[in-house]
Coordinates of C-alpha atoms in Angstrom, one line a residue:
M236 CA 196.8 133.9 129.3
G237 CA 195.2 131.4 126.1
S238 CA 196.7 128.3 125.3
V239 CA 199.8 128.0 123.7
G240 CA 200.8 124.8 121.7
F241 CA 203.9 122.5 121.5
L242 CA 205.6 120.6 118.8
K243 CA 204.1 117.3 117.8
N244 CA 206.2 114.4 117.8
S245 CA 205.5 111.6 115.8
T246 CA 204.2 109.2 117.7
T247 CA 201.8 106.7 116.3
I248 CA 197.6 106.3 117.9
C249 CA 196.6 102.9 117.4
A250 CA 193.7 101.5 117.9
P251 CA 192.7 97.4 118.8
V252 CA 190.1 95.9 116.8
M253 CA 188.7 92.5 117.8
A254 CA 185.7 92.1 116.1
E255 CA 184.7 88.6 115.7
S256 CA 183.6 89.6 111.8
V257 CA 184.6 90.6 108.9
E258 CA 181.7 94.1 108.7
E259 CA 182.0 93.6 112.6
M260 CA 185.9 94.8 111.8
L261 CA 185.7 97.4 109.3
K262 CA 183.5 99.1 110.3
D263 CA 185.0 100.4 114.1
M264 CA 188.4 101.2 111.8
K265 CA 185.5 103.8 110.7
V266 CA 185.1 104.0 114.2
A267 CA 188.5 104.1 115.2
K268 CA 189.3 106.5 112.7
A269 CA 186.5 109.0 113.9
E270 CA 188.2 109.3 117.0
G271 CA 191.3 109.8 115.8
A272 CA 193.1 107.7 115.3
D273 CA 196.2 107.1 113.3
A274 CA 196.0 103.1 112.2
V275 CA 194.6 99.8 113.3
E276 CA 195.4 96.8 114.1
I277 CA 193.4 93.6 113.0
R278 CA 193.9 91.1 115.1
L279 CA 193.0 88.0 111.9
D280 CA 192.5 84.8 114.6
C281 CA 189.4 87.0 116.0
I282 CA 187.0 86.7 112.5
K283 CA 184.4 83.5 113.5
G284 CA 185.9 81.2 110.2
F285 CA 188.2 83.0 109.5
Q286 CA 188.8 82.3 105.4
P287 CA 192.1 83.9 104.7
R288 CA 191.5 85.3 100.5
R289 CA 188.1 86.4 101.0
D290 CA 188.3 87.9 104.6
L291 CA 191.9 89.3 104.0
E292 CA 190.6 91.3 99.7
I293 CA 188.2 92.4 101.8
L294 CA 189.7 94.1 105.1
L295 CA 193.0 95.4 103.2
R296 CA 190.9 97.3 100.5
N297 CA 188.2 98.8 102.5
K298 CA 190.9 99.5 105.5
P299 CA 190.4 103.7 106.5
L300 CA 193.7 103.8 108.1
P301 CA 196.9 102.3 108.0
V302 CA 197.1 98.4 109.4
I303 CA 199.0 95.9 111.4
T304 CA 198.2 92.5 110.6
V305 CA 198.5 89.8 113.2
F306 CA 197.3 86.5 113.0
R307 CA 198.0 84.4 116.9
A308 CA 198.0 80.9 116.8
T309 CA 196.4 79.4 119.6
S310 CA 200.0 78.1 120.9
E311 CA 201.2 81.8 120.8
G312 CA 198.6 83.2 122.8
G313 CA 195.6 83.3 119.9
Q314 CA 192.5 82.4 119.2
Y315 CA 193.6 80.8 115.4
D316 CA 194.3 76.7 115.2
A317 CA 196.3 76.8 112.5
D318 CA 199.2 75.0 110.7
D319 CA 202.2 76.6 109.7
K320 CA 202.0 77.2 105.9
S321 CA 198.6 77.2 106.0
W322 CA 199.3 80.6 109.1
L323 CA 202.8 81.5 106.8
D324 CA 200.8 82.1 103.4
T325 CA 198.2 83.6 104.9
L326 CA 201.0 86.6 106.3
Q327 CA 202.4 86.9 102.9
L328 CA 198.9 87.4 101.6
A329 CA 198.6 90.0 103.5
K330 CA 201.8 91.4 102.7
E331 CA 200.9 91.5 99.0
L332 CA 197.4 93.3 99.4
G333 CA 198.6 96.1 101.2
S334 CA 199.1 95.5 105.0
E335 CA 201.4 98.5 106.0
Y336 CA 202.6 97.1 108.9
I337 CA 202.7 92.9 109.4
E338 CA 203.7 91.3 113.3
F339 CA 205.7 88.3 114.0
E340 CA 206.0 86.8 117.4
L341 CA 210.0 86.4 118.3
K342 CA 209.3 82.8 118.7
V343 CA 208.1 82.2 114.9
A344 CA 210.7 84.5 113.4
S345 CA 213.1 83.0 115.3
D346 CA 211.8 80.1 113.2
L347 CA 210.9 81.1 110.0
I348 CA 215.0 83.4 109.8
K349 CA 216.5 79.0 111.2
K350 CA 214.2 78.1 108.0
G351 CA 215.7 81.2 105.8
K352 CA 212.4 82.1 105.2
F353 CA 212.2 85.4 107.1
N354 CA 211.2 87.1 104.0
Q355 CA 211.6 91.6 104.8
S356 CA 211.8 91.8 101.2
S357 CA 208.1 94.2 100.9
R358 CA 206.7 97.8 100.7
S359 CA 205.6 95.9 104.8
K360 CA 207.5 97.1 107.0
I361 CA 207.5 93.8 110.4
I362 CA 206.8 94.4 113.7
V363 CA 208.6 91.6 115.8
S364 CA 206.8 90.6 119.3
S365 CA 206.9 89.2 122.6
Y366 CA 204.3 89.0 125.3
V367 CA 205.9 88.4 128.7
N368 CA 205.7 88.0 132.5
A369 CA 206.7 91.1 134.5
V370 CA 207.3 88.6 137.6
N371 CA 210.1 86.7 136.1
S372 CA 211.6 90.1 134.1
S373 CA 214.4 91.0 135.5
K374 CA 216.1 94.2 134.0
E375 CA 218.9 92.6 132.8
D376 CA 216.0 89.6 131.4
L377 CA 214.5 92.1 129.5
S378 CA 217.0 93.7 128.3
H379 CA 218.6 90.7 126.9
L380 CA 215.1 90.2 125.3
V381 CA 214.9 93.3 123.0
A382 CA 219.0 92.2 121.7
C383 CA 216.7 89.2 120.7
L384 CA 213.8 91.9 118.9
Q385 CA 216.7 93.5 117.2
S386 CA 218.3 90.5 116.4
T387 CA 216.0 89.6 113.8
G388 CA 217.2 92.9 111.9
A389 CA 213.0 93.6 112.4
D390 CA 211.6 97.5 110.6
I391 CA 210.1 97.4 114.6
I392 CA 210.4 95.8 117.8
K393 CA 207.1 95.4 119.8
L394 CA 207.6 94.3 123.5
V395 CA 204.4 93.8 125.7
L396 CA 205.2 93.7 130.0
D397 CA 202.0 91.7 131.9
A398 CA 202.4 94.6 134.0
K399 CA 201.7 93.1 137.5
T400 CA 202.5 96.9 139.8
I401 CA 202.7 100.3 138.8
I402 CA 206.8 99.6 138.9
D403 CA 205.9 97.0 136.1
A404 CA 205.7 100.4 133.8
A405 CA 209.2 102.1 134.7
K406 CA 211.7 98.9 133.0
I407 CA 209.1 99.9 129.7
F408 CA 210.7 103.6 130.7
H409 CA 214.0 102.5 130.7
L410 CA 213.8 100.5 127.9
L411 CA 212.6 103.0 125.5
S412 CA 215.0 105.3 126.9
H413 CA 217.8 103.0 125.4
C414 CA 216.2 101.5 122.9
Q415 CA 218.1 102.7 119.2
V416 CA 215.2 101.3 116.9
P417 CA 211.6 101.6 116.4
F418 CA 210.4 100.3 119.6
I419 CA 207.0 99.6 120.5
A420 CA 206.9 99.4 124.4
Y421 CA 204.2 98.6 127.0
S422 CA 202.6 97.7 129.8
T423 CA 198.7 95.9 130.7
G424 CA 196.4 95.7 132.9
E425 CA 195.0 98.9 134.5
R426 CA 198.2 99.4 136.5
G427 CA 200.3 99.5 133.4
L428 CA 197.7 102.3 132.0
I429 CA 200.7 105.5 132.3
S430 CA 203.4 103.4 130.1
Q431 CA 200.3 103.8 127.1
I432 CA 199.9 107.5 127.5
L433 CA 203.8 108.3 128.8
G434 CA 205.3 106.3 125.8
P435 CA 205.9 109.0 123.7
K436 CA 208.0 111.2 126.2
F437 CA 210.4 107.9 126.8
G438 CA 210.5 107.5 122.6
G439 CA 207.8 104.9 122.6
F440 CA 207.3 104.4 118.4
F441 CA 202.8 103.3 119.0
V442 CA 201.2 104.7 121.9
Y443 CA 197.9 101.3 122.1
G444 CA 194.0 103.4 122.7
S445 CA 190.5 101.9 122.8
I446 CA 187.3 102.5 121.1
E447 CA 184.9 104.4 123.1
G448 CA 182.5 101.5 124.3
Q449 CA 185.1 98.8 124.1
K450 CA 186.8 99.2 126.9
V451 CA 190.8 97.3 127.1
P452 CA 191.5 97.2 130.7
G453 CA 195.3 99.1 130.7
L454 CA 194.3 101.5 127.8
P455 CA 193.8 104.9 128.0
T456 CA 190.5 105.2 124.6
L457 CA 190.8 107.0 121.3
S458 CA 189.1 110.2 122.7
S459 CA 191.1 110.5 125.9
L460 CA 195.0 110.4 124.2
R461 CA 193.9 112.8 122.0
Q462 CA 191.8 115.2 124.6
A463 CA 192.5 115.3 127.8
Y464 CA 196.3 114.3 126.7
E465 CA 197.2 115.3 124.3
V466 CA 200.0 112.5 123.1
E467 CA 201.0 113.7 120.2
C468 CA 202.4 117.2 122.4
I469 CA 204.6 114.8 125.1
D470 CA 208.3 115.1 124.7
P471 CA 211.4 114.4 126.5
D472 CA 211.3 117.6 128.1
T473 CA 207.6 117.3 130.1
K474 CA 207.1 117.0 133.5
I475 CA 204.5 114.0 134.9
F476 CA 202.4 115.2 137.3
G477 CA 200.1 111.9 138.1
L478 CA 197.5 110.6 140.6
V479 CA 198.4 108.4 144.2
S480 CA 195.8 106.4 144.8
N481 CA 193.3 102.8 145.1
P482 CA 191.5 103.2 143.6
V483 CA 191.8 105.4 140.9
S484 CA 189.9 104.7 138.2
H485 CA 187.4 107.3 138.9
S486 CA 189.9 110.3 139.1
K487 CA 189.3 113.6 136.4
G488 CA 191.9 114.7 137.2
P489 CA 193.9 114.3 134.0
L490 CA 189.9 115.6 132.7
L491 CA 191.1 119.7 135.1
H492 CA 195.0 119.6 135.1
N493 CA 195.9 118.6 131.8
P494 CA 193.8 121.2 129.6
T495 CA 195.4 124.0 132.6
F496 CA 198.3 123.0 131.5
R497 CA 198.5 123.5 128.1
H498 CA 196.4 126.9 129.2
V499 CA 199.0 128.7 131.0
G500 CA 201.9 126.9 128.1
Y501 CA 203.1 125.1 131.1
N502 CA 204.7 121.6 129.5
G503 CA 203.8 119.1 131.8
I504 CA 201.2 115.7 131.8
Y505 CA 199.6 115.0 134.5
V506 CA 197.8 111.0 134.5
P507 CA 196.1 107.9 137.4
M508 CA 198.8 105.6 138.9
L509 CA 197.9 103.2 140.8
V510 CA 199.8 102.7 143.7
D511 CA 199.9 99.3 145.8
D512 CA 203.0 100.0 147.8
L513 CA 204.2 103.7 148.8
K514 CA 207.6 102.6 149.8
E515 CA 207.9 100.8 146.1
F516 CA 206.2 103.8 144.1
F517 CA 208.8 106.3 146.1
N518 CA 211.7 104.6 145.3
T519 CA 211.7 104.1 141.2
Y520 CA 209.9 106.9 140.4
S521 CA 212.4 109.3 141.3
S522 CA 214.2 111.6 138.4
L523 CA 212.6 114.7 138.6
D524 CA 210.7 113.9 135.6
F525 CA 208.5 112.8 137.9
A526 CA 208.0 117.0 139.0
G527 CA 205.0 115.9 141.1
F528 CA 202.1 113.9 143.3
S529 CA 198.2 114.3 143.8
V530 CA 197.2 111.8 146.6
G531 CA 194.1 110.1 147.1
I532 CA 191.5 107.7 149.2
P533 CA 193.7 106.1 151.1
Y534 CA 196.8 107.2 151.3
K535 CA 197.1 111.1 152.4
E536 CA 198.1 110.2 155.9
A537 CA 200.6 107.5 155.0
V538 CA 202.5 109.6 152.5
L539 CA 203.3 112.1 155.4
D540 CA 206.5 109.2 156.4
F541 CA 208.0 109.6 152.4
C542 CA 208.4 113.4 152.4
D543 CA 211.7 115.1 153.1
E544 CA 209.2 117.7 154.3
V545 CA 206.3 119.5 154.7
H546 CA 204.4 122.1 155.7
P547 CA 203.3 123.8 158.5
L548 CA 199.7 123.3 157.6
A549 CA 200.1 119.5 156.5
Q550 CA 202.1 118.8 159.5
S551 CA 199.4 119.7 161.8
I552 CA 195.7 118.2 160.3
G553 CA 199.3 114.9 159.0
A554 CA 197.5 115.2 155.7
V555 CA 199.5 115.5 152.4
N556 CA 197.2 115.7 149.2
T557 CA 200.3 117.2 147.5
I558 CA 203.4 116.6 146.4
I559 CA 205.9 118.8 144.8
R560 CA 209.9 117.2 143.3
R561 CA 211.3 120.7 144.4
P562 CA 213.7 121.2 140.8
R563 CA 217.0 122.1 143.7
D564 CA 218.2 119.2 145.1
G565 CA 214.9 116.7 144.6
K566 CA 213.3 116.6 147.6
L567 CA 209.8 115.5 148.1
I568 CA 208.1 118.9 149.8
G569 CA 204.7 118.2 151.3
Y570 CA 201.6 120.0 151.0
N571 CA 197.1 120.8 152.3
T572 CA 195.5 121.9 149.7
D573 CA 191.9 120.2 151.3
C574 CA 191.8 122.4 154.5
E575 CA 191.0 125.4 152.9
A576 CA 188.9 124.2 149.7
S577 CA 186.8 123.0 151.7
I578 CA 186.4 125.0 154.5
T579 CA 186.2 128.0 152.0
A580 CA 183.1 125.9 149.9
I581 CA 180.7 125.2 153.4
E582 CA 181.6 129.2 154.4
D583 CA 180.5 130.9 150.8
A584 CA 178.0 128.4 151.0
L585 CA 176.5 129.3 154.3
T586 CA 177.3 133.3 153.0
L587 CA 174.9 132.8 149.6
G588 CA 172.2 131.5 152.5
G589 CA 172.8 135.4 153.9
L590 CA 173.3 133.3 157.4
R591 CA 176.7 135.5 157.9
N592 CA 176.8 138.0 160.1
G593 CA 177.6 140.8 158.7
S594 CA 181.1 140.9 156.7
A595 CA 183.6 140.8 158.8
L596 CA 185.1 138.7 160.3
P597 CA 184.0 135.7 162.5
S598 CA 183.7 132.7 160.0
P599 CA 180.1 131.7 159.3
L600 CA 181.0 128.6 160.6
N601 CA 181.7 130.1 163.7
G602 CA 179.8 128.4 166.8
R603 CA 178.2 126.1 165.1
L604 CA 178.4 122.1 165.7
F605 CA 180.3 120.6 162.7
V606 CA 179.1 116.6 162.4
L607 CA 182.3 114.6 160.6
V608 CA 181.8 111.5 159.1
G609 CA 185.0 110.2 157.9
A610 CA 187.9 110.6 160.0
G611 CA 191.2 109.9 157.3
G612 CA 192.8 111.7 155.1
A613 CA 190.3 113.9 153.8
G614 CA 188.4 114.2 157.2
R615 CA 191.4 115.2 159.1
A616 CA 192.1 118.1 156.6
L617 CA 187.5 119.2 157.6
A618 CA 187.4 118.8 160.7
F619 CA 191.4 121.4 161.4
G620 CA 189.7 123.9 158.9
A621 CA 186.9 124.2 161.0
K622 CA 188.5 123.9 164.2
S623 CA 190.3 127.0 162.8
R624 CA 187.5 128.3 162.2
G625 CA 185.4 127.8 165.4
A626 CA 183.0 125.6 165.0
R627 CA 182.2 122.1 167.5
V628 CA 183.7 119.4 165.6
V629 CA 181.6 115.9 166.2
V630 CA 183.5 112.5 165.0
F631 CA 182.0 109.7 163.8
D632 CA 184.2 107.0 162.2
I633 CA 184.2 102.9 161.5
N634 CA 187.6 103.1 162.9
F635 CA 186.3 104.7 166.4
D636 CA 190.1 105.0 167.4
R637 CA 191.2 106.4 164.6
A638 CA 188.3 109.1 165.3
K639 CA 189.1 109.4 169.1
S640 CA 192.4 110.6 168.5
L641 CA 191.2 113.2 165.6
A642 CA 189.5 114.7 168.0
N643 CA 191.5 114.7 170.4
D644 CA 193.7 117.2 168.0
V645 CA 190.7 118.9 167.6
S646 CA 189.4 119.3 171.5
G647 CA 185.6 117.9 169.3
E648 CA 183.8 115.4 170.8
V649 CA 183.7 112.2 169.7
H650 CA 181.1 109.0 169.1
P651 CA 181.0 105.7 168.0
F652 CA 179.5 104.5 164.3
E653 CA 176.7 103.5 164.8
A654 CA 175.6 105.9 166.7
L655 CA 175.6 107.4 163.6
A656 CA 171.6 106.8 162.8
G657 CA 170.2 107.7 165.7
F658 CA 172.2 111.2 166.4
Q659 CA 170.1 114.0 166.8
P660 CA 171.9 117.5 165.8
E661 CA 171.5 120.7 167.1
N662 CA 169.2 123.2 164.4
G663 CA 171.6 124.8 162.5
A664 CA 174.7 122.1 162.7
I665 CA 176.8 121.6 159.6
L666 CA 177.0 117.6 158.4
A667 CA 180.4 116.7 156.5
N668 CA 180.3 112.8 154.6
A669 CA 184.5 112.5 154.4
T670 CA 184.1 108.6 153.4
P671 CA 183.9 107.1 149.6
I672 CA 179.9 106.2 150.5
G673 CA 178.0 107.5 147.3
M674 CA 180.9 107.9 144.7
H675 CA 180.7 106.2 142.0
P676 CA 179.8 103.1 141.0
N677 CA 178.6 102.3 144.4
T678 CA 176.2 105.6 143.8
T679 CA 172.9 104.2 145.7
Q680 CA 174.9 103.8 149.4
R681 CA 174.3 106.9 151.6
I682 CA 176.3 107.9 155.0
P683 CA 173.5 106.5 157.9
V684 CA 172.1 109.2 158.9
A685 CA 168.2 109.0 160.2
E686 CA 166.5 110.5 157.0
I687 CA 164.8 112.6 159.6
T688 CA 167.2 114.8 160.6
L689 CA 168.4 115.9 157.7
K690 CA 165.7 118.3 158.3
E691 CA 167.6 119.7 161.4
Y692 CA 171.0 120.2 158.9
K693 CA 172.0 124.3 157.5
V694 CA 174.6 122.8 155.3
V695 CA 175.0 119.5 154.0
F696 CA 178.9 118.9 152.0
D697 CA 180.4 116.2 150.7
A698 CA 183.6 115.1 149.3
V699 CA 182.7 112.8 146.9
Y700 CA 182.8 114.3 143.2
N701 CA 182.0 112.1 141.3
P702 CA 178.9 111.7 141.0
R703 CA 178.4 115.8 141.1
K704 CA 175.4 115.1 143.9
T705 CA 175.4 111.9 146.1
K706 CA 172.2 110.5 146.9
L707 CA 172.8 112.0 150.0
L708 CA 172.8 115.1 148.7
K709 CA 169.8 114.4 146.8
D710 CA 168.3 114.2 149.8
A711 CA 169.1 116.4 152.1
E712 CA 167.9 119.4 149.6
A713 CA 164.9 117.5 149.0
F714 CA 164.6 118.9 152.7
G715 CA 165.7 122.4 151.9
A716 CA 169.8 121.3 153.4
I717 CA 172.0 124.0 151.1
I718 CA 174.5 121.5 149.9
V719 CA 178.1 121.9 148.5
S720 CA 179.2 119.5 146.5
G721 CA 182.7 117.7 146.2
V722 CA 183.7 119.2 143.3
E723 CA 183.5 122.5 144.4
M724 CA 186.0 120.8 147.2
F725 CA 188.1 119.3 144.9
L726 CA 188.2 122.5 142.7
R727 CA 189.2 124.2 144.8
Q728 CA 192.0 121.5 145.6
A729 CA 193.0 122.1 142.1
I730 CA 194.0 125.6 142.0
G731 CA 196.4 125.1 144.7
Q732 CA 197.7 122.4 143.8
C733 CA 198.5 123.8 140.0
N734 CA 199.9 127.0 141.5
L735 CA 202.6 124.1 143.8
F736 CA 203.2 122.5 139.9
T737 CA 203.9 125.2 137.8
G738 CA 205.0 128.3 140.3
G739 CA 202.7 130.3 138.6
E740 CA 199.7 131.5 139.2
A741 CA 196.1 128.9 138.1
P742 CA 193.4 130.0 135.6
E743 CA 190.9 129.9 137.8
D744 CA 188.3 131.0 135.5
F745 CA 189.1 128.9 133.0
M746 CA 189.4 125.5 135.8
R747 CA 186.1 126.5 136.9
D748 CA 184.3 126.3 133.0
I749 CA 185.6 123.2 133.2
I750 CA 184.5 121.4 135.8
M751 CA 181.0 123.0 134.3
K752 CA 181.3 121.4 131.4
K753 CA 183.4 117.7 132.2
F754 CA 182.4 116.9 136.1

């Protein structure tokens, strides 16, 4: 099926520009436009030696995009120490010179209203904003604050919440969906990222994105908003999926799932979800809008406790990597797509290496020694898959009790993690890494097997997929082993997830093509 388009919403994508000189600010404006911004927010207080008349003339006469002018004094958390008159004169000048939007903070706007100086008769639209700490802000407090913002008569109101957990984003979604005036609202930091991406679903007026190379915590890049997420196509009916993990910044799931949704004409969005507390997360994001989840480190085992039902394979493994919210009753159903993904990737590598004894069963893993490092969720999937194919499983994990438990479950052997460096495998064995060792950004790490023993392994598999070829795989390849990247496992488990997410048949060739181009 070809790509299917959706109606575009009216959300404006805005890039904050905080350069220290007028020249750099103009340059960044042009970059922001090239990367897909609809508007820019210029922070005048960031300009060193700011001269209002001179600098505003240059900025606003040469702006390539509509501008939101922000001038925050030190008393309001900004960087400019100005008296009230010069500060107000600067914003008035910005109006006269054609700034499309002027932002006032609530306290300032309220003071001006009391003094009868809050003049809104201009071509510039007025934004009244408030920046608050989530820790001390209940839903009731925030609703009252929104009412105060609205009472100013501003054209647009803005609320920025200092996020402590991903739960704070839910407060933003609640406020957005109940506000009757143009409203900019988001929570900050990596835990608030979903409030930016999902804002259009709940009625957000602006979405903020950073310029490539100028990363701002909690802001997606402009290019990702346009390309990976296509936020202009998000609407109230868009179903939300995401990776529940900690950490989550390494995830490339959005690069694969979002284009796939669009390709098959499914109205869904896939986002990274940095979760600190599973119970709090599932209690908060319990609506049918949140239709499913991938599950990553370190939650694949713990998440079973939050599923209403668990597929038999996932139950036997004791690990879930995919959750679907059943539409008819909202119950969470847990699955495991890791097991078949990892084992078939290893089997196919052995087959391509000419190591399958004929075209029929048994599996090329049958009878082979399978050395597994890591007994967490991914490790459990590998161990059960290897056992089902007739392999002899040996387990190493830094947590010996966990390794021992897994070894018992698959009738395998267990050894202390410290013994791995001196472990001598039999010729033709399989080595599988199911730990985060070697994952970006710690790419120089490698499983501490003795380097010389790598020549004994026929296949070396690494569940890490970022980078595609880890140091372990490079070293193993140099010794002549067949290597299998975690990218292959990632693709196959994602195909299984896509089937569950959409209820249809995943476009395997399309997804593989994305993997080859972007991973």
